[in-house]
């Protein structure tokens, strides 16, 4: 993956103003899942976990959690790279999101 494409993905998933942009960025992460080096997968997972920990928009959060699940399939992402997910109060999430967190805890 070229540097400018990685930076554009990171810009989208960290957009401070628009949850739709964050959601689209997370969706795009899954489109390129087989293209990432280990460093890129780890970077994206770390940033996505931090973003998900602060996310208030359910659509964007679902995209972020889905992208994290997909990134774990690369074999490069470990629990430590998703440590920010521990900041999420699972009890406050809708039931379908609790399943994502449970699945990520098993990875």
Coordinates of N, CA, C and O in Angstrom, one line a residue:
X1 N 0.8 -1.2 0.0 CA 0.0 0.0 0.0 C 0.9 1.2 0.0 O 1.9 1.3 0.7
X2 N 0.5 2.2 -0.8 CA 1.3 3.4 -0.9 C 1.0 4.3 0.3 O 0.0 4.3 0.9
X3 N 2.0 5.1 0.7 CA 1.9 5.9 1.9 C 0.7 6.9 1.8 O 0.0 7.0 2.8
X4 N 0.5 7.5 0.7 CA -0.6 8.4 0.6 C -2.0 7.8 0.8 O -2.9 8.3 1.4
X5 N -2.1 6.5 0.4 CA -3.4 5.8 0.6 C -3.5 5.4 2.1 O -4.6 5.6 2.6
X6 N -2.5 5.0 2.7 CA -2.5 4.7 4.1 C -2.9 6.0 4.9 O -3.7 5.9 5.8
X7 N -2.2 7.0 4.6 CA -2.5 8.3 5.3 C -4.0 8.8 5.1 O -4.6 9.3 6.0
X8 N -4.5 8.6 3.9 CA -5.9 8.9 3.6 C -6.8 8.0 4.4 O -7.8 8.5 5.0
X9 N -6.6 6.8 4.6 CA -7.4 5.9 5.4 C -7.3 6.4 6.9 O -8.4 6.4 7.5
X10 N -6.1 6.7 7.3 CA -6.0 7.2 8.7 C -6.7 8.5 8.9 O -7.4 8.7 10.0
X11 N -6.6 9.4 7.9 CA -7.3 10.6 8.0 C -8.9 10.4 8.1 O -9.5 11.0 8.9
X12 N -9.4 9.5 7.3 CA -10.8 9.2 7.3 C -11.2 8.6 8.7 O -12.2 9.1 9.2
X13 N -10.5 7.6 9.2 CA -11.0 6.9 10.4 C -10.8 7.8 11.6 O -11.4 7.5 12.7
X14 N -10.0 8.9 11.5 CA -9.8 9.8 12.7 C -10.5 11.1 12.5 O -10.3 12.0 13.3
X15 N -11.3 11.2 11.5 CA -12.0 12.5 11.2 C -12.8 12.9 12.5 O -13.6 12.2 13.0
X16 N -12.6 14.1 12.9 CA -13.2 14.6 14.2 C -14.6 15.1 14.0 O -15.3 15.2 15.0
X17 N -15.0 15.5 12.8 CA -16.2 16.1 12.6 C -17.4 15.3 12.1 O -18.5 15.6 12.4
X18 N -17.1 14.2 11.3 CA -18.1 13.5 10.6 C -18.1 12.0 10.9 O -17.2 11.3 10.3
X19 N -19.0 11.5 11.6 CA -19.0 10.0 11.8 C -19.2 9.2 10.5 O -18.7 8.1 10.4
X20 N -19.9 9.8 9.6 CA -20.0 9.1 8.3 C -18.7 8.9 7.6 O -18.4 7.9 7.0
X21 N -17.8 9.9 7.7 CA -16.5 9.8 7.1 C -15.7 8.7 7.9 O -15.0 7.8 7.3
X22 N -15.8 8.7 9.2 CA -15.1 7.6 10.0 C -15.6 6.2 9.6 O -14.9 5.3 9.5
X23 N -16.9 6.1 9.4 CA -17.5 4.8 9.0 C -17.1 4.4 7.7 O -16.7 3.2 7.5
X24 N -17.1 5.3 6.7 CA -16.6 5.0 5.4 C -15.1 4.6 5.4 O -14.7 3.7 4.7
X25 N -14.3 5.3 6.2 CA -12.9 4.9 6.3 C -12.7 3.5 6.8 O -11.9 2.8 6.3
X26 N -13.5 3.2 7.9 CA -13.4 1.9 8.4 C -13.9 0.8 7.4 O -13.3 -0.3 7.3
X27 N -14.9 1.1 6.7 CA -15.4 0.2 5.6 C -14.3 0.0 4.6 O -14.1 -1.1 4.1
X28 N -13.6 1.1 4.2 CA -12.5 1.0 3.2 C -11.4 0.1 3.7 O -10.7 -0.6 3.0
X29 N -11.1 0.2 5.0 CA -10.1 -0.7 5.6 C -10.3 -2.1 5.2 O -9.4 -2.8 4.9
X30 N -11.6 -2.6 5.3 CA -11.9 -4.0 5.0 C -11.7 -4.3 3.5 O -11.5 -5.4 3.2
X31 N -11.8 -3.3 2.7 CA -11.7 -3.5 1.2 C -10.2 -3.9 0.8 O -10.0 -4.5 -0.2
X32 N -9.3 -3.5 1.7 CA -7.9 -3.7 1.3 C -7.2 -4.7 2.2 O -6.0 -4.8 2.3
X33 N -8.0 -5.5 2.9 CA -7.5 -6.4 4.0 C -6.3 -7.3 3.6 O -5.4 -7.5 4.3
X34 N -6.2 -7.7 2.3 CA -5.1 -8.6 1.9 C -3.9 -7.8 1.4 O -2.9 -8.4 1.1
X35 N -4.0 -6.5 1.5 CA -2.9 -5.6 1.0 C -2.0 -5.1 2.0 O -0.9 -4.5 1.7
X36 N -2.3 -5.3 3.3 CA -1.5 -4.7 4.4 C -0.3 -5.4 4.8 O -0.3 -6.7 4.9
X37 N 0.8 -4.7 5.0 CA 1.9 -5.3 5.7 C 1.6 -5.5 7.2 O 0.5 -4.9 7.6
X38 N 2.4 -6.2 7.9 CA 2.1 -6.3 9.3 C 2.1 -5.0 10.0 O 1.2 -4.7 10.9
X39 N 3.0 -4.1 9.7 CA 3.0 -2.8 10.3 C 1.8 -2.0 10.0 O 1.2 -1.3 10.9
X40 N 1.3 -2.0 8.8 CA 0.1 -1.3 8.4 C -1.1 -1.9 9.1 O -2.0 -1.1 9.6
X41 N -1.2 -3.2 9.2 CA -2.4 -3.8 9.9 C -2.4 -3.4 11.4 O -3.4 -3.1 11.9
X42 N -1.2 -3.4 12.0 CA -1.1 -3.1 13.4 C -1.5 -1.6 13.6 O -2.2 -1.3 14.5
X43 N -1.0 -0.8 12.8 CA -1.2 0.7 12.9 C -2.7 0.9 12.7 O -3.3 1.6 13.6
X44 N -3.4 0.3 11.7 CA -4.8 0.5 11.5 C -5.6 0.0 12.7 O -6.6 0.6 13.1
X45 N -5.2 -1.2 13.2 CA -6.0 -1.8 14.3 C -5.8 -0.9 15.6 O -6.8 -0.7 16.3
X46 N -4.7 -0.4 15.8 CA -4.4 0.5 17.0 C -5.3 1.7 16.9 O -6.0 2.1 17.9
X47 N -5.2 2.4 15.8 CA -6.0 3.6 15.6 C -7.5 3.3 15.6 O -8.3 4.1 16.2
X48 N -7.9 2.3 14.9 CA -9.4 1.9 15.0 C -9.9 1.6 16.4 O -11.0 2.0 16.7
X49 N -9.0 0.9 17.2 CA -9.5 0.6 18.5 C -9.6 1.9 19.4 O -10.5 2.1 20.1
X50 N -8.7 2.9 19.2 CA -8.8 4.1 19.9 C -10.0 4.9 19.4 O -10.7 5.5 20.2
X51 N -10.3 4.9 18.1 CA -11.4 5.6 17.6 C -12.7 5.0 18.1 O -13.6 5.7 18.5
X52 N -12.8 3.6 18.1 CA -14.0 2.9 18.6 C -14.2 3.2 20.0 O -15.4 3.3 20.4
X53 N -13.2 3.4 20.8 CA -13.3 3.6 22.2 C -14.0 5.0 22.5 O -14.7 5.2 23.5
X54 N -13.9 5.9 21.6 CA -14.5 7.2 21.7 C -15.7 7.4 20.9 O -16.4 8.5 21.0
X55 N -16.0 6.5 20.0 CA -17.1 6.6 19.1 C -18.5 6.7 19.8 O -18.8 5.9 20.6
X56 N -19.3 7.6 19.3 CA -20.7 7.7 19.9 C -21.8 7.4 18.8 O -22.9 7.2 19.1
X57 N -21.3 7.4 17.6 CA -22.3 7.1 16.5 C -22.3 5.6 16.2 O -21.2 5.0 16.0
X58 N -23.4 5.0 16.3 CA -23.5 3.5 16.2 C -23.2 3.0 14.9 O -22.6 1.9 14.8
X59 N -23.5 3.7 13.8 CA -23.1 3.2 12.5 C -21.6 3.2 12.3 O -21.1 2.2 11.8
X60 N -21.0 4.3 12.7 CA -19.5 4.3 12.6 C -18.9 3.3 13.5 O -17.9 2.6 13.1
X61 N -19.4 3.1 14.7 CA -18.8 2.1 15.6 C -18.9 0.7 15.1 O -18.0 -0.1 15.1
X62 N -20.1 0.4 14.5 CA -20.2 -0.9 13.9 C -19.2 -1.1 12.8 O -18.5 -2.2 12.7
X63 N -18.9 -0.1 11.9 CA -17.9 -0.2 10.9 C -16.5 -0.4 11.5 O -15.7 -1.2 11.0
X64 N -16.2 0.3 12.5 CA -14.9 0.2 13.2 C -14.7 -1.2 13.8 O -13.6 -1.8 13.6
X65 N -15.7 -1.7 14.5 CA -15.6 -3.0 15.1 C -15.5 -4.1 14.0 O -14.7 -5.0 14.1
X66 N -16.2 -4.0 12.9 CA -16.2 -4.9 11.8 C -14.8 -4.9 11.2 O -14.2 -5.9 10.9
X67 N -14.2 -3.7 11.0 CA -12.9 -3.6 10.4 C -11.8 -4.2 11.3 O -10.9 -4.9 10.8
X68 N -12.0 -4.0 12.6 CA -11.1 -4.7 13.6 C -11.1 -6.2 13.5 O -10.1 -6.9 13.5
X69 N -12.3 -6.7 13.4 CA -12.5 -8.2 13.2 C -11.8 -8.7 11.9 O -11.1 -9.7 11.9
X70 N -12.0 -7.9 10.9 CA -11.3 -8.3 9.6 C -9.8 -8.2 9.7 O -9.1 -9.0 9.2
X71 N -9.3 -7.2 10.4 CA -7.8 -7.0 10.6 C -7.2 -8.1 11.4 O -6.1 -8.5 11.1
X72 N -8.0 -8.7 12.3 CA -7.5 -9.8 13.1 C -7.2 -11.0 12.2 O -6.4 -11.9 12.5
X73 N -8.0 -11.1 11.1 CA -7.8 -12.3 10.2 C -6.5 -12.2 9.4 O -6.1 -13.2 8.8
X74 N -5.8 -11.1 9.5 CA -4.5 -11.0 8.8 C -3.4 -11.8 9.6 O -2.3 -12.1 9.0
X75 N -3.6 -12.1 10.8 CA -2.6 -12.7 11.6 C -1.6 -11.8 12.2 O -0.7 -12.2 13.0
X76 N -1.7 -10.5 12.0 CA -0.7 -9.5 12.4 C -1.2 -8.8 13.7 O -0.4 -8.3 14.4
X77 N -2.5 -8.8 13.9 CA -3.1 -8.0 15.0 C -3.2 -8.8 16.3 O -3.8 -9.9 16.2
X78 N -2.7 -8.3 17.4 CA -2.8 -9.0 18.7 C -3.6 -8.2 19.6 O -3.9 -7.0 19.3
X79 N -3.9 -8.8 20.8 CA -4.8 -8.1 21.8 C -4.2 -6.7 22.1 O -5.0 -5.8 22.3
X80 N -2.9 -6.6 22.3 CA -2.3 -5.4 22.7 C -2.6 -4.2 21.7 O -2.6 -3.1 22.1
X81 N -2.7 -4.6 20.4 CA -3.0 -3.6 19.4 C -4.4 -3.0 19.5 O -4.7 -2.0 18.9
X82 N -5.3 -3.7 20.2 CA -6.7 -3.3 20.3 C -7.0 -3.0 21.8 O -8.2 -3.0 22.2
X83 N -6.0 -2.6 22.6 CA -6.2 -2.4 24.0 C -7.2 -1.3 24.3 O -7.8 -1.4 25.4
X84 N -7.3 -0.4 23.4 CA -8.3 0.7 23.7 C -9.7 0.3 23.8 O -10.6 0.9 24.4
X85 N -10.0 -0.9 23.2 CA -11.4 -1.4 23.3 C -11.8 -1.7 24.8 O -13.0 -1.7 25.1
X86 N -10.8 -1.9 25.6 CA -11.1 -2.1 27.1 C -11.8 -0.9 27.7 O -12.4 -1.0 28.8
X87 N -11.7 0.3 27.1 CA -12.3 1.5 27.6 C -13.8 1.6 27.3 O -14.5 2.4 27.9
X88 N -14.3 0.7 26.4 CA -15.7 0.7 26.1 C -16.5 0.0 27.2 O -16.1 -1.2 27.6
X89 N -17.5 0.6 27.6 CA -18.5 0.0 28.6 C -19.4 -0.9 27.8 O -20.4 -0.4 27.2
X90 N -19.2 -2.2 27.7 CA -19.9 -3.1 26.9 C -21.4 -3.1 27.3 O -22.3 -3.2 26.4
X91 N -21.7 -2.9 28.6 CA -23.1 -2.9 29.0 C -23.9 -1.8 28.4 O -25.1 -1.9 28.3
X92 N -23.3 -0.7 28.0 CA -24.0 0.4 27.4 C -24.2 0.3 25.9 O -24.9 1.1 25.3
X93 N -23.6 -0.8 25.3 CA -23.8 -1.0 23.9 C -25.0 -1.8 23.5 O -25.5 -2.6 24.3
X94 N -25.6 -1.6 22.3 CA -26.6 -2.4 21.9 C -26.1 -3.9 21.8 O -24.9 -4.1 21.6
X95 N -27.0 -4.8 21.9 CA -26.7 -6.3 21.9 C -25.8 -6.7 20.8 O -24.8 -7.5 21.0
X96 N -26.1 -6.2 19.6 CA -25.3 -6.7 18.4 C -23.9 -6.2 18.5 O -23.0 -6.8 17.9
X97 N -23.6 -5.1 19.1 CA -22.2 -4.6 19.3 C -21.5 -5.4 20.4 O -20.3 -5.5 20.3
X98 N -22.2 -5.8 21.4 CA -21.6 -6.6 22.4 C -21.0 -7.9 21.8 O -19.9 -8.3 22.2
X99 N -21.7 -8.4 20.8 CA -21.1 -9.6 20.1 C -19.8 -9.3 19.4 O -18.9 -10.2 19.5
X100 N -19.7 -8.2 18.8 CA -18.4 -7.8 18.2 C -17.3 -7.8 19.3 O -16.2 -8.3 19.1
X101 N -17.6 -7.1 20.4 CA -16.6 -7.0 21.5 C -16.2 -8.4 22.0 O -15.0 -8.7 22.2
X102 N -17.2 -9.3 22.2 CA -16.9 -10.6 22.6 C -16.1 -11.4 21.6 O -15.1 -12.0 22.0
X103 N -16.4 -11.2 20.3 CA -15.6 -11.9 19.3 C -14.1 -11.4 19.3 O -13.2 -12.1 19.1
X104 N -14.0 -10.1 19.5 CA -12.6 -9.5 19.5 C -11.8 -9.9 20.7 O -10.6 -10.1 20.6
X105 N -12.5 -10.1 21.8 CA -11.8 -10.6 23.0 C -11.3 -12.0 22.9 O -10.4 -12.4 23.5
X106 N -11.9 -12.8 22.0 CA -11.5 -14.2 21.7 C -10.3 -14.2 20.8 O -9.8 -15.3 20.6
X107 N -10.0 -13.2 20.1 CA -8.9 -13.2 19.1 C -7.6 -13.1 19.8 O -7.3 -12.6 20.8

